[in-house]
PDB file of C-alpha atoms in Angstrom:
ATOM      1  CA  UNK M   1       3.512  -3.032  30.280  1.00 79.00           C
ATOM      2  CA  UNK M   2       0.016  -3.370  29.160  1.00 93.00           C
ATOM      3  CA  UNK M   3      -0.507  -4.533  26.036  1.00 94.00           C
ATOM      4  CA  UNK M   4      -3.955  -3.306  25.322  1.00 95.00           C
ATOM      5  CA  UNK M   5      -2.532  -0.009  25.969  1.00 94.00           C
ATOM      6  CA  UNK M   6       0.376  -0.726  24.226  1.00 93.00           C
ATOM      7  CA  UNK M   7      -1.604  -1.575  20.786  1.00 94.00           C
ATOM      8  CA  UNK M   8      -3.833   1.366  21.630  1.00 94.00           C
ATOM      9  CA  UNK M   9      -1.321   3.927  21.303  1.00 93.00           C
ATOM     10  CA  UNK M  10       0.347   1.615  18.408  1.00 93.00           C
ATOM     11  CA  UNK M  11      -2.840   1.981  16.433  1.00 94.00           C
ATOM     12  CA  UNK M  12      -2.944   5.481  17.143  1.00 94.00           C
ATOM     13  CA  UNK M  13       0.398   6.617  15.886  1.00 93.00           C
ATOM     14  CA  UNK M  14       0.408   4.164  13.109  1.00 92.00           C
ATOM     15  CA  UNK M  15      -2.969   5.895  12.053  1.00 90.00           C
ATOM     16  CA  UNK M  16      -1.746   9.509  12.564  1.00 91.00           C
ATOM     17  CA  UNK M  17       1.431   8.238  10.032  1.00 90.00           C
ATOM     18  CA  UNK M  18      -0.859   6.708   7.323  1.00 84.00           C
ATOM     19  CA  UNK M  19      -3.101   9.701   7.490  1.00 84.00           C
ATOM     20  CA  UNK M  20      -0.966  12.780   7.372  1.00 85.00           C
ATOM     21  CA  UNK M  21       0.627  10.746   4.054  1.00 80.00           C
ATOM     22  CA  UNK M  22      -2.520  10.489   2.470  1.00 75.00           C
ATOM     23  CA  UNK M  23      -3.237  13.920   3.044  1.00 74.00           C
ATOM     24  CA  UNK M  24       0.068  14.949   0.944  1.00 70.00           C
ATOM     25  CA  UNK M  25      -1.659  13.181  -2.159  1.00 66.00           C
ATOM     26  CA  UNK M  26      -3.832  14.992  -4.583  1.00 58.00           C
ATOM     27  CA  UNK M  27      -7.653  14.652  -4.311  1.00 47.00           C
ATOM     28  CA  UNK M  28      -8.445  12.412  -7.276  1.00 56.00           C
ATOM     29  CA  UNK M  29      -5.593  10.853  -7.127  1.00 75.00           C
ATOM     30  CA  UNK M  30      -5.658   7.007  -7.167  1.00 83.00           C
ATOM     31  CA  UNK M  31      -7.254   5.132  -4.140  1.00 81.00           C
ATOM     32  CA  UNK M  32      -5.426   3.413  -1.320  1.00 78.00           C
ATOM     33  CA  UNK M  33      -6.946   0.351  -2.239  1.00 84.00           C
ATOM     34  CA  UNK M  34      -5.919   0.890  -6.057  1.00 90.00           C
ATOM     35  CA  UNK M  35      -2.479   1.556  -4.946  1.00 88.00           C
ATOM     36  CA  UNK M  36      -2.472  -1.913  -2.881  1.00 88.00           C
ATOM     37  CA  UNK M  37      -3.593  -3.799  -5.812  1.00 94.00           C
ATOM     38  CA  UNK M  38      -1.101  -2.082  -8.123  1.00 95.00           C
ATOM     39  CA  UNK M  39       1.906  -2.387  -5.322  1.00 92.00           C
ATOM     40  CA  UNK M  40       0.819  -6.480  -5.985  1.00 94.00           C
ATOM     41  CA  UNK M  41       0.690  -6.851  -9.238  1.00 97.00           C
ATOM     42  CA  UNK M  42       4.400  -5.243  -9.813  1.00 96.00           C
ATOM     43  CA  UNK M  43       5.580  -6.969  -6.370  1.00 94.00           C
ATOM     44  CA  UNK M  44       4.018 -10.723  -8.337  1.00 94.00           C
ATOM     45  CA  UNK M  45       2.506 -10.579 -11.964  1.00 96.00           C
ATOM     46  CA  UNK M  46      -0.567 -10.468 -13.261  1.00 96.00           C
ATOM     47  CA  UNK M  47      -3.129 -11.852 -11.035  1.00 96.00           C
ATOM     48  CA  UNK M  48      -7.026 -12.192 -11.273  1.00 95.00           C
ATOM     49  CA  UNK M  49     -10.026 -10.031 -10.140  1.00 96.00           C
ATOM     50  CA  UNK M  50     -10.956 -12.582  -7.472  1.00 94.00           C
ATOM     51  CA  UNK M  51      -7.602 -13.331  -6.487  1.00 94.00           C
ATOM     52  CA  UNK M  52      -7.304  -9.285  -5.748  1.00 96.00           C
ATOM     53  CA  UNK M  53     -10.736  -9.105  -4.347  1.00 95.00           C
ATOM     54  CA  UNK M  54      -9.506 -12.104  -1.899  1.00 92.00           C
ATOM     55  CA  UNK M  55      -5.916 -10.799  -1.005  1.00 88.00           C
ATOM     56  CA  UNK M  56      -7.516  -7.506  -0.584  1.00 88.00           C
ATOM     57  CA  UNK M  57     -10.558  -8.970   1.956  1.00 87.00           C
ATOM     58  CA  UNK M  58     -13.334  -6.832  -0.305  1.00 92.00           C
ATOM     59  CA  UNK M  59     -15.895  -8.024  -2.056  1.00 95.00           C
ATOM     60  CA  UNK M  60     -15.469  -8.768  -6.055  1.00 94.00           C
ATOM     61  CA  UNK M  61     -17.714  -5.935  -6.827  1.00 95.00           C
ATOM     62  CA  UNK M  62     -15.531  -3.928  -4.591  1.00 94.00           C
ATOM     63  CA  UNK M  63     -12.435  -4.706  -6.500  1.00 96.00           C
ATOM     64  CA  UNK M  64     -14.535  -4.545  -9.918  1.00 95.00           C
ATOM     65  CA  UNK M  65     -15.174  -0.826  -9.083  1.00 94.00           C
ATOM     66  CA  UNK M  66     -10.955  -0.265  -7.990  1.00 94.00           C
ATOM     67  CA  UNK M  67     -10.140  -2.170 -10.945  1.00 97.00           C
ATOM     68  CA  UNK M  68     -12.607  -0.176 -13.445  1.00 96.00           C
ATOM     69  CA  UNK M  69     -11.247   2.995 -12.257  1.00 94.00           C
ATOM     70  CA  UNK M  70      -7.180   1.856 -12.438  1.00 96.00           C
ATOM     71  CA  UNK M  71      -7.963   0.933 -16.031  1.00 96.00           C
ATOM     72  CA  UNK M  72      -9.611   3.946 -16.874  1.00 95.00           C
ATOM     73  CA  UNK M  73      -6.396   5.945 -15.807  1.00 94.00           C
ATOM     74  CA  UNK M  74      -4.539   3.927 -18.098  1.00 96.00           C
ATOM     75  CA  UNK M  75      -2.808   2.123 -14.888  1.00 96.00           C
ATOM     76  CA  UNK M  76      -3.941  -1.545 -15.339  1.00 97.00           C
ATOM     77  CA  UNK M  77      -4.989  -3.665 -18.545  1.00 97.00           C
ATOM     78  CA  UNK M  78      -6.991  -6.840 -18.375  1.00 96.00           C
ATOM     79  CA  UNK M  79      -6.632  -9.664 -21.378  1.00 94.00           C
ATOM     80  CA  UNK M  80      -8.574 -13.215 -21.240  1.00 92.00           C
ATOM     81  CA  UNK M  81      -7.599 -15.969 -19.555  1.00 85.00           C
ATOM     82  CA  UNK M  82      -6.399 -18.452 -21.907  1.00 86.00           C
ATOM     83  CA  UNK M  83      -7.034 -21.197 -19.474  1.00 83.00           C
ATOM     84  CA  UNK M  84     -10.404 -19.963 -18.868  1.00 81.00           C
ATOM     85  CA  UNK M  85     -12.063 -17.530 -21.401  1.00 76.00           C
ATOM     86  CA  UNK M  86     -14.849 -16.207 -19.192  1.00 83.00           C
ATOM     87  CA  UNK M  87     -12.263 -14.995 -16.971  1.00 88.00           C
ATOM     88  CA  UNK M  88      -9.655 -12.168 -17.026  1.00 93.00           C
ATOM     89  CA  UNK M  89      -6.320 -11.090 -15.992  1.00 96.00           C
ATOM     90  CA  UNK M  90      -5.592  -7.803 -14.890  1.00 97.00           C
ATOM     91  CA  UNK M  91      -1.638  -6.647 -15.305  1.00 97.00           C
ATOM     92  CA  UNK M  92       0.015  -3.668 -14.049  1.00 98.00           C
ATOM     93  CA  UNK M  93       1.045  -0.899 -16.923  1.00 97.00           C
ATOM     94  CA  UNK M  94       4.338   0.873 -17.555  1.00 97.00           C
ATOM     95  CA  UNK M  95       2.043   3.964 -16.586  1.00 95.00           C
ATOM     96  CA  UNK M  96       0.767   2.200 -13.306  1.00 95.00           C
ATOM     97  CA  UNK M  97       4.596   1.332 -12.398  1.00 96.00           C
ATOM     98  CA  UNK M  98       5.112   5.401 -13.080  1.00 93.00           C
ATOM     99  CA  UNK M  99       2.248   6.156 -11.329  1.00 91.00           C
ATOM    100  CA  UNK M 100       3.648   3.923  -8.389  1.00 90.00           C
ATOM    101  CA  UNK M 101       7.181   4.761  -8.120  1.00 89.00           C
ATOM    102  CA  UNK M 102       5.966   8.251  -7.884  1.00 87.00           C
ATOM    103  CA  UNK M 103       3.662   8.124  -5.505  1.00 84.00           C
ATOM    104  CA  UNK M 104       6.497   6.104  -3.524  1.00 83.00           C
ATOM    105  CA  UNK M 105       8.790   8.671  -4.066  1.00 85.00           C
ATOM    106  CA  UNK M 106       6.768  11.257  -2.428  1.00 84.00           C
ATOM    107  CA  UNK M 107       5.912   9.079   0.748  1.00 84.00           C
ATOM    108  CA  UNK M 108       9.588   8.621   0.898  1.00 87.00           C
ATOM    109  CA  UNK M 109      10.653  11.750   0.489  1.00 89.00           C
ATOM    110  CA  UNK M 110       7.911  13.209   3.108  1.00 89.00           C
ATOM    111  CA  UNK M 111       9.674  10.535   5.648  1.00 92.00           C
ATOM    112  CA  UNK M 112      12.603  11.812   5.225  1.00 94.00           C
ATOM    113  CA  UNK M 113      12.458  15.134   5.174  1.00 94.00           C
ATOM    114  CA  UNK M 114      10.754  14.407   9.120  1.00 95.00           C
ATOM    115  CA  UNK M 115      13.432  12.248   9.977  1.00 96.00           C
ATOM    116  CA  UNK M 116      16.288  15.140   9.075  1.00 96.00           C
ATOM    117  CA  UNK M 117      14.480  16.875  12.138  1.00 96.00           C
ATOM    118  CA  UNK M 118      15.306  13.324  14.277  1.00 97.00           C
ATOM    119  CA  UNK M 119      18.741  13.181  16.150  1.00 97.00           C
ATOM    120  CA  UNK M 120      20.810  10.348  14.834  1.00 97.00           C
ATOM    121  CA  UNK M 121      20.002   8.668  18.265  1.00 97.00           C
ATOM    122  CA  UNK M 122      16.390   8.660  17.642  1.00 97.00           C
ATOM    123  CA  UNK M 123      16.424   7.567  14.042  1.00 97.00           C
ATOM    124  CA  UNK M 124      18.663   4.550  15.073  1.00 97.00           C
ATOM    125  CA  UNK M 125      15.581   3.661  18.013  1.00 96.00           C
ATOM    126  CA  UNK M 126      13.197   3.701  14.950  1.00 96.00           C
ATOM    127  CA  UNK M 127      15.266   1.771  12.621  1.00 96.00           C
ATOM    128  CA  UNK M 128      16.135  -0.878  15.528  1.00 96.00           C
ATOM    129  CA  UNK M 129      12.144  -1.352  16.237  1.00 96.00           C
ATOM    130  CA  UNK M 130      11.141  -1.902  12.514  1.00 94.00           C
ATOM    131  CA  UNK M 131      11.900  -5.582  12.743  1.00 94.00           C
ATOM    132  CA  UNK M 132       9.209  -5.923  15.423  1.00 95.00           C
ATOM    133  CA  UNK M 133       6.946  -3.613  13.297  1.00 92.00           C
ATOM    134  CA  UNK M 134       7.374  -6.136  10.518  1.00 87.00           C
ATOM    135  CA  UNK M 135       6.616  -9.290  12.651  1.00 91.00           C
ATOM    136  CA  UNK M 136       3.567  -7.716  13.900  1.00 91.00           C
ATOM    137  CA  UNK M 137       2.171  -6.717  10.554  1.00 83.00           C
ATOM    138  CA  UNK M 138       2.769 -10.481   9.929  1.00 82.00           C
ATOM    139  CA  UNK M 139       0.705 -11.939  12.959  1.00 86.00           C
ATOM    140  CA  UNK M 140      -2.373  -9.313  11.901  1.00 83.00           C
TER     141      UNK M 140
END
């Protein structure tokens, strides 16, 4: 099989996926970016601005901007550093887990409700290939 071809339509369906789930969420609603940095911060701890702005590849102006906007929704505090006052530490809220677990919910739940129209044959194929989907997410 050719592989270029192979990542080529790979690419494409992933894309199609992501898309058609961002479509389902309100316009307004919380960037994708802004959702990675919250998924991190509950998935680790607090964490700060540059270490976002380097896990997330932006720039730290970039992730100034994400992180202005998740605080001004209430989503993400920030306190000083006590190791280093001129720095800060940003920390995932009990309304940014809400927010989070919701917005999961919904992606789930959209999933789902597509693989109901799967035959159990065909849901077992995709559920066998997400190991390799996994590794390869790893390798990018």
């Amino acid at each position: 099989m050719d592989t270029v071809a192979l990542a080529a339509s790979l690419r494409l369906a992933m894309g199609r996926i992501v898309r058609r789930l961002r479509q389902a969420h309100a316009v307004g609603d919380v960037t994708l970016s802004g959702v990675s940095v919250l998924a991190w911060l509950a998935r680790t701890g607090p964490d700060s601005p540059g270490s976002l702005a380097e896990l997330e590849r932006v720039r730290p102006q970039a992730m100034a901007s994400t992180l202005a906007g998740l605080e001004q929704r209430g989503l993400v505090s920030r306190t000083p550093d006590t190791a280093d006052g001129r720095r800060s530490i940003v920390s995932i809220t009990e309304e940014g887990r809400t927010m989070l677990e919701q917005r999961r919910s919904e992606s789930v739940s959209r999933l789902a409700h597509a693989l109901d129209e799967f035959t159990p044959q065909q849901r077992q194929a995709l559920y066998d290939v997400l190991p390799l989907l996994d590794r390869l997410a790893e390798r990018l």
